[in-house]
PDB file of C-alpha atoms and ligand atoms in Angstrom:
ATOM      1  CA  UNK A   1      58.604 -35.906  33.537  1.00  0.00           C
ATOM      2  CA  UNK A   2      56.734 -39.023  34.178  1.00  0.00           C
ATOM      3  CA  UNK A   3      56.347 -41.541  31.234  1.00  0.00           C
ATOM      4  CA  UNK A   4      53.107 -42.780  31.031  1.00  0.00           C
ATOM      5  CA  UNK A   5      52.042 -45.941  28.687  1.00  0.00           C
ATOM      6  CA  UNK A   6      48.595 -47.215  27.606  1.00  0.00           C
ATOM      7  CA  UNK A   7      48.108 -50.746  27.029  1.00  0.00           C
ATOM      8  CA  UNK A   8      44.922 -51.167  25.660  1.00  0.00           C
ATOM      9  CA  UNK A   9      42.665 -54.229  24.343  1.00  0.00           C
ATOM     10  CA  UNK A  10      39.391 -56.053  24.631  1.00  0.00           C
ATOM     11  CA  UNK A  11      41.106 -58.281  27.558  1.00  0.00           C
ATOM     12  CA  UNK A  12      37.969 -61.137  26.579  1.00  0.00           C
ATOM     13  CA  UNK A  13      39.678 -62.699  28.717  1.00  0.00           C
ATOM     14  CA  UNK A  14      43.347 -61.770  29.551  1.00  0.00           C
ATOM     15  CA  UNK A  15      45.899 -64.084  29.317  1.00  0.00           C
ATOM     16  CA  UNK A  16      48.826 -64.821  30.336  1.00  0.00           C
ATOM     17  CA  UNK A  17      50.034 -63.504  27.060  1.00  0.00           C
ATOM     18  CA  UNK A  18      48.951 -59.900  27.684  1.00  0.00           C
ATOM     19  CA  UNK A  19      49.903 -60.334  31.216  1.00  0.00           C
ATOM     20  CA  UNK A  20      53.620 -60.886  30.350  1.00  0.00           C
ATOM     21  CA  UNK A  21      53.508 -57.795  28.033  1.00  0.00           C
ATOM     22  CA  UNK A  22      52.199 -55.790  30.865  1.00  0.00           C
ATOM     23  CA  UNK A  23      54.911 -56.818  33.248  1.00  0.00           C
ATOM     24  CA  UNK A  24      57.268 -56.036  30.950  1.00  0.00           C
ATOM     25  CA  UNK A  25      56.161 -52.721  30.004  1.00  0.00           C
ATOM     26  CA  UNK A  26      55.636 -51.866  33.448  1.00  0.00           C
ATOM     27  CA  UNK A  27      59.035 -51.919  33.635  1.00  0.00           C
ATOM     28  CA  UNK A  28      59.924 -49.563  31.068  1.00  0.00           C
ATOM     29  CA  UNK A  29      57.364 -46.907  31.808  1.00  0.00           C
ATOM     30  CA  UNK A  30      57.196 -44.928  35.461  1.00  0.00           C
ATOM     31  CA  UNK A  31      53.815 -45.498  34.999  1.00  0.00           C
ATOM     32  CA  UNK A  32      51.177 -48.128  32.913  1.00  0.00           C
ATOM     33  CA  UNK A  33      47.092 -47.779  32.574  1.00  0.00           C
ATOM     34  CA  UNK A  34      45.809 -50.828  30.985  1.00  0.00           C
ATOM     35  CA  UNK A  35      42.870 -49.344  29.422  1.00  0.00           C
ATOM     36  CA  UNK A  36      40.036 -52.457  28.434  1.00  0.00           C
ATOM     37  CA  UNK A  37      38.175 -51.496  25.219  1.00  0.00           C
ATOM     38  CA  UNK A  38      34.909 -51.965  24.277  1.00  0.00           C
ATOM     39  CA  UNK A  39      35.345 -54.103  20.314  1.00  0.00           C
ATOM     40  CA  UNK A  40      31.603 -54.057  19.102  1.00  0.00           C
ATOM     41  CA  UNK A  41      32.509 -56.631  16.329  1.00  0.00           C
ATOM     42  CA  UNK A  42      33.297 -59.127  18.989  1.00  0.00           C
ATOM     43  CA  UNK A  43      30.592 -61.817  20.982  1.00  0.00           C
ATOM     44  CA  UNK A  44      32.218 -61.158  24.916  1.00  0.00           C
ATOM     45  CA  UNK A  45      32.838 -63.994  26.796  1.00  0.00           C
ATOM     46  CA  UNK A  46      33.477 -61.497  29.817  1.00  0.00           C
ATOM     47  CA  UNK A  47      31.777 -58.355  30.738  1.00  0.00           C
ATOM     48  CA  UNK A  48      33.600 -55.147  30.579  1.00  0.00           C
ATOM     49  CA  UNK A  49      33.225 -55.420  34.535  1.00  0.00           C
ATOM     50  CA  UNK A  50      34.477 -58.928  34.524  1.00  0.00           C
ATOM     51  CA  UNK A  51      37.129 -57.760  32.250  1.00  0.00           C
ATOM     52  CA  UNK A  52      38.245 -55.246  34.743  1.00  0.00           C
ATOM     53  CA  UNK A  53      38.101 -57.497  37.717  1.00  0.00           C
ATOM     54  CA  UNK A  54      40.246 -59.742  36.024  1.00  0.00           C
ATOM     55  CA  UNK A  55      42.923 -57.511  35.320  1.00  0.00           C
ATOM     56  CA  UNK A  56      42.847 -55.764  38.519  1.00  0.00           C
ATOM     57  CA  UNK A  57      43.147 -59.435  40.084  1.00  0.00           C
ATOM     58  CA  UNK A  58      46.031 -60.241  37.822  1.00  0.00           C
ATOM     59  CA  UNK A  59      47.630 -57.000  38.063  1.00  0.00           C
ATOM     60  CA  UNK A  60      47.873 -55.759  41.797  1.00  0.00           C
ATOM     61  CA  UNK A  61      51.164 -56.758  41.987  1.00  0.00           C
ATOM     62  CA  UNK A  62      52.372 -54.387  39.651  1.00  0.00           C
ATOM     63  CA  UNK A  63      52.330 -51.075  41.645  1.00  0.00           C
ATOM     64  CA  UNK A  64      52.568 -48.488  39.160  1.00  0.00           C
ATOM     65  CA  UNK A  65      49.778 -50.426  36.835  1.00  0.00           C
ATOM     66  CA  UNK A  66      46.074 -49.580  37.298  1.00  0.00           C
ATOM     67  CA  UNK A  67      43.291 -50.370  35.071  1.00  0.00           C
ATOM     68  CA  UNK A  68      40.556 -48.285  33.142  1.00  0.00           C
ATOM     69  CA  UNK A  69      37.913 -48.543  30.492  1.00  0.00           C
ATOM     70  CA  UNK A  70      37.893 -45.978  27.607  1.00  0.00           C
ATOM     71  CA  UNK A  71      35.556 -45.134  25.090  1.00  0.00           C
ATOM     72  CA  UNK A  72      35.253 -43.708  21.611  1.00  0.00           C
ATOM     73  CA  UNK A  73      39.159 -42.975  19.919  1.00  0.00           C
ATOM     74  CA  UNK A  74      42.500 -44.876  21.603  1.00  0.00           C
ATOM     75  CA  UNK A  75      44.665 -41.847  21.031  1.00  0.00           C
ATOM     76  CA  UNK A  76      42.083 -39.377  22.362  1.00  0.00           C
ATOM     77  CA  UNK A  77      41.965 -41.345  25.443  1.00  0.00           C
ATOM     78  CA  UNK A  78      45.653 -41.686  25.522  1.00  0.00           C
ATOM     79  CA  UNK A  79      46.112 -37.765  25.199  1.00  0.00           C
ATOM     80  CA  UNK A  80      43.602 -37.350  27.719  1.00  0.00           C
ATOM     81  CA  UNK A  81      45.478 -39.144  29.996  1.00  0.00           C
ATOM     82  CA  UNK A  82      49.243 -37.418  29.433  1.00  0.00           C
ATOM     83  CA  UNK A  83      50.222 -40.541  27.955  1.00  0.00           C
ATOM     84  CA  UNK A  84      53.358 -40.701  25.418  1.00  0.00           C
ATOM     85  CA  UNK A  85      53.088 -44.276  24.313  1.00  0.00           C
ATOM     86  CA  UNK A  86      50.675 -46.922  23.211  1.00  0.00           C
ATOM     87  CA  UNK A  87      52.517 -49.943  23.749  1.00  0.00           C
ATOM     88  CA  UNK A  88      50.473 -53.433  21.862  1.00  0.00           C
ATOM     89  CA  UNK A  89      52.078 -57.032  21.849  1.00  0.00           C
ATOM     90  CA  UNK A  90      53.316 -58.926  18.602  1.00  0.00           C
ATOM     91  CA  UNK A  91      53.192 -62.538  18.252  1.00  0.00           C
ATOM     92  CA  UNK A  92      54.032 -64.149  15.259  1.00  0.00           C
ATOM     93  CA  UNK A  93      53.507 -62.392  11.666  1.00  0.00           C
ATOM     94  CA  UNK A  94      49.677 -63.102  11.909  1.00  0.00           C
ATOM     95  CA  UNK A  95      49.479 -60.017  14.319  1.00  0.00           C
ATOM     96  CA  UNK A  96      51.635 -58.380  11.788  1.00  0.00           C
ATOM     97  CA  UNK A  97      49.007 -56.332   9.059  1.00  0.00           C
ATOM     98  CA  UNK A  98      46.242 -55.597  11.854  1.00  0.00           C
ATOM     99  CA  UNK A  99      48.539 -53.964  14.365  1.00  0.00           C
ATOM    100  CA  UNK A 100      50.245 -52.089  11.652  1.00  0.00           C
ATOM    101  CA  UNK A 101      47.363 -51.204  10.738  1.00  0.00           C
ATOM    102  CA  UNK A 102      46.036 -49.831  14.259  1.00  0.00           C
ATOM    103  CA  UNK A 103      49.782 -47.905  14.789  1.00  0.00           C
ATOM    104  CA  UNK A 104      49.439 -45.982  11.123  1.00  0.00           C
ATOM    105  CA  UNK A 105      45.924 -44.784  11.861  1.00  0.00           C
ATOM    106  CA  UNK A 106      46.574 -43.870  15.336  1.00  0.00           C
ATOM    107  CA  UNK A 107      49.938 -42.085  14.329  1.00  0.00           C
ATOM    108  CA  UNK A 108      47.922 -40.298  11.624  1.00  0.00           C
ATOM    109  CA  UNK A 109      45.012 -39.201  13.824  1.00  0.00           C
ATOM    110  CA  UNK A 110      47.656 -38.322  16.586  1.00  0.00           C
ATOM    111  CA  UNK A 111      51.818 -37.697  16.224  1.00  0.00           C
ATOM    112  CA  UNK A 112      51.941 -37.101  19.589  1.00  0.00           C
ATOM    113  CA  UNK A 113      51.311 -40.663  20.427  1.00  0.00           C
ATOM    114  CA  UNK A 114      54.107 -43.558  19.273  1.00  0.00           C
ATOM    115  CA  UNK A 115      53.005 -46.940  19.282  1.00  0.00           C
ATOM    116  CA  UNK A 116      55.774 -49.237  21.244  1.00  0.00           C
ATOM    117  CA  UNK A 117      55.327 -53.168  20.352  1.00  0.00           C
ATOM    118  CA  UNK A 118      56.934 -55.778  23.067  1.00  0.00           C
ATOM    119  CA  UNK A 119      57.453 -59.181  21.220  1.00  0.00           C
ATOM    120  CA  UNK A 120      55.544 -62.134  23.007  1.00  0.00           C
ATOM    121  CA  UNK A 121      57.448 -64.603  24.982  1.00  0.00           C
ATOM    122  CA  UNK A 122      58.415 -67.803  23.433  1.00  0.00           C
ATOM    123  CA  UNK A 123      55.781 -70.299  25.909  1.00  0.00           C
ATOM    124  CA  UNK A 124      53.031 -67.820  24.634  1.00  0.00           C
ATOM    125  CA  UNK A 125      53.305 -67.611  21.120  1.00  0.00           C
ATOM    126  CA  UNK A 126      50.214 -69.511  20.164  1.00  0.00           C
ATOM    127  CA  UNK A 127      47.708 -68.284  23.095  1.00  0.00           C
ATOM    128  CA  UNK A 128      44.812 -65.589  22.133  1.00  0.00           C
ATOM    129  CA  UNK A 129      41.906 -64.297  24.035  1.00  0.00           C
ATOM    130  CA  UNK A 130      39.789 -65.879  21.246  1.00  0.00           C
ATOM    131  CA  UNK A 131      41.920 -69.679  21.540  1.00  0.00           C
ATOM    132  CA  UNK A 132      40.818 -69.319  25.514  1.00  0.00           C
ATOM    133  CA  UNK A 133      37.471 -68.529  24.541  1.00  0.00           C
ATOM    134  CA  UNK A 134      36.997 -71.228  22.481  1.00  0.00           C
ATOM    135  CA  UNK A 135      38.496 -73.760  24.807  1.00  0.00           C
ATOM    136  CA  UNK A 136      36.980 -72.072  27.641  1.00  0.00           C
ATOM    137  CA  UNK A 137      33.037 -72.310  26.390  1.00  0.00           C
ATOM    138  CA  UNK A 138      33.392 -75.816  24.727  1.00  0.00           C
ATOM    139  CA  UNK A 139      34.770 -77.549  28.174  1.00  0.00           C
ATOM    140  CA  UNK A 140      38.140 -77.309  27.452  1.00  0.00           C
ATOM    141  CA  UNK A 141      41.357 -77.330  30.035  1.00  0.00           C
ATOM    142  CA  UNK A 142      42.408 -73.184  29.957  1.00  0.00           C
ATOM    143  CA  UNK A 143      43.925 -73.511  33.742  1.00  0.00           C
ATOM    144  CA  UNK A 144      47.899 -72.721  31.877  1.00  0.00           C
ATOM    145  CA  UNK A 145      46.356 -70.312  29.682  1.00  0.00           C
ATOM    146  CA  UNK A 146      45.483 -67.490  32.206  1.00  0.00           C
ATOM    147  CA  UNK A 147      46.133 -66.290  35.675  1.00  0.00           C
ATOM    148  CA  UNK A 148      44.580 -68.001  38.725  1.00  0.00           C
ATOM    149  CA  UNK A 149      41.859 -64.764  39.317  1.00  0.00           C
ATOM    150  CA  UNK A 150      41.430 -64.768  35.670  1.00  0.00           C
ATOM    151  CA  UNK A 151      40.733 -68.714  35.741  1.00  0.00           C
ATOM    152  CA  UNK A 152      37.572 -68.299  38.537  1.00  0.00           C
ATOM    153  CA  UNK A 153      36.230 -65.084  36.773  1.00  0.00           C
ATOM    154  CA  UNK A 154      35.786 -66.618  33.796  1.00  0.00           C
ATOM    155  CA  UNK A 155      34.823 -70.129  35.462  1.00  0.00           C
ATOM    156  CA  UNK A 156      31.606 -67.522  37.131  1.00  0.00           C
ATOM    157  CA  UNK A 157      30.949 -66.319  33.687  1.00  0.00           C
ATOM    158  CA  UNK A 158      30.942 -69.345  32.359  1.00  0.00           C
ATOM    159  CA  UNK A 159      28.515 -70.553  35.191  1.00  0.00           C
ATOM    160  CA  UNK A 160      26.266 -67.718  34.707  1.00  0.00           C
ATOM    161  CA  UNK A 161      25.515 -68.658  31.074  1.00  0.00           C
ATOM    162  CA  UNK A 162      24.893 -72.390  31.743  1.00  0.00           C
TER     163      UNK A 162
HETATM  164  O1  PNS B 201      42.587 -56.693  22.020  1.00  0.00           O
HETATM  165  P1  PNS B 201      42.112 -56.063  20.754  1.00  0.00           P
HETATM  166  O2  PNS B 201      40.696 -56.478  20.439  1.00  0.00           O
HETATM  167  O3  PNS B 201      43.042 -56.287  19.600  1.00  0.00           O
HETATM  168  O4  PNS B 201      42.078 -54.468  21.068  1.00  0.00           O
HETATM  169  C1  PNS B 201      41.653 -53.587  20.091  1.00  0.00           C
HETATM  170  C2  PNS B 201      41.504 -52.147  20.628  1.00  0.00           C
HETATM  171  C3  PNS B 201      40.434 -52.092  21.705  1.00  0.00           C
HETATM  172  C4  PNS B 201      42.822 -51.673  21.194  1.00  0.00           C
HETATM  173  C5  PNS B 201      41.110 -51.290  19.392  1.00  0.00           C
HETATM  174  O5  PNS B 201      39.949 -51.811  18.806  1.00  0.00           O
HETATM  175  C6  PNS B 201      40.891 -49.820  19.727  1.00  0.00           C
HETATM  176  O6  PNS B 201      41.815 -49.087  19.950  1.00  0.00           O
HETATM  177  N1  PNS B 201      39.605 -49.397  19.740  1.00  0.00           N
HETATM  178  C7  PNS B 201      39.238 -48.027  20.022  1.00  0.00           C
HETATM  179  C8  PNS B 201      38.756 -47.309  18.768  1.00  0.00           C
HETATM  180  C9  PNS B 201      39.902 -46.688  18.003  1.00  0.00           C
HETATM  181  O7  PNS B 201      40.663 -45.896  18.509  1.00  0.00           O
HETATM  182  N2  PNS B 201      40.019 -47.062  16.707  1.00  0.00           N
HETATM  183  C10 PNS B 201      41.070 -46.537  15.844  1.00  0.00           C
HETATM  184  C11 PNS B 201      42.316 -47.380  15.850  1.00  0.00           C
HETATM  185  S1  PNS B 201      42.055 -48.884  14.964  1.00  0.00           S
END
């Protein structure tokens, strides 16, 4: 049986954060869907199209990873799909309370469905999709922050708005 993994998020932008937690779970499932969210209570830097061109940029060396874009409930999506395992990174204990959060609910509204977390690496403890935002839209140097596709998507978007 093939074990399939969903690693979902708002991806607003990537970073290299997520991308090292994709690698790595890449490498412990046969196969990966990082599946790009749509979070209404957040002001997008990217659109979900960016999103998704940024990921596929910074993913297509990953063969068994692909990229989607779900709607409506995580673990509906992830049964859906045949999927066994949500897997979310952790950084430091800020992370802590909102992803235990997510896992509970999602276990609750689906046992079928364990949430795996992957701890961050060490170099990208401190970076966020909302830090890279912030730099990103005041002027600020994100080139270290992201991958090189991500870096001229988001230099576009950041074009289009000026
Ligand atoms: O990168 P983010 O913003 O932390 O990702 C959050 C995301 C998109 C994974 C989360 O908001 C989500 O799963 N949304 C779908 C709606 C849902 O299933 N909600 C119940 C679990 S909180």
């Amino acid at each position: 049986m093939l074990r399939l993994a969903i690693c979902p998020g708002s991806f607003d932008p990537p970073t290299l954060g997520h991308l090292d937690v994709i690698e790595r779970a890449s490498r412990l499932f046969d196969e990966l869907i990082v599946a790009v969210g749509v979070n209404s209570a957040k002001n997008p830097l990217l659109s979900l199209e960016q999103r998704l061109e940024a990921l596929n940029i910074s993913t297509k060396e990953f063969p068994n990873v692909r990229v989607e874009q779900f709607k409506g409930l995580l673990v509906n999506y992830a049964l859906d799909k045949g999927a066994t395992s949500i897997v979310r990174g952790l950084r430091a204990t800020a992370d802590f309370e909102y992803e235990f959060q997510m896992a509970m609910i999602n276990r609750r509204l689906s046992d079928k469905v364990d949430t795996v977390f992957l701890m961050t690496k060490w170099e990208h403890s401190y970076l966020s999709s909302s830090i890279v935002r912030e730099v990103a839209t005041l002027g600020g140097d994100y080139a270290e922050m992201v991958h090189p596709g991500v870096r001229s998507v988001i230099a576009k978007a950041l074009e289009a708005r000026s």
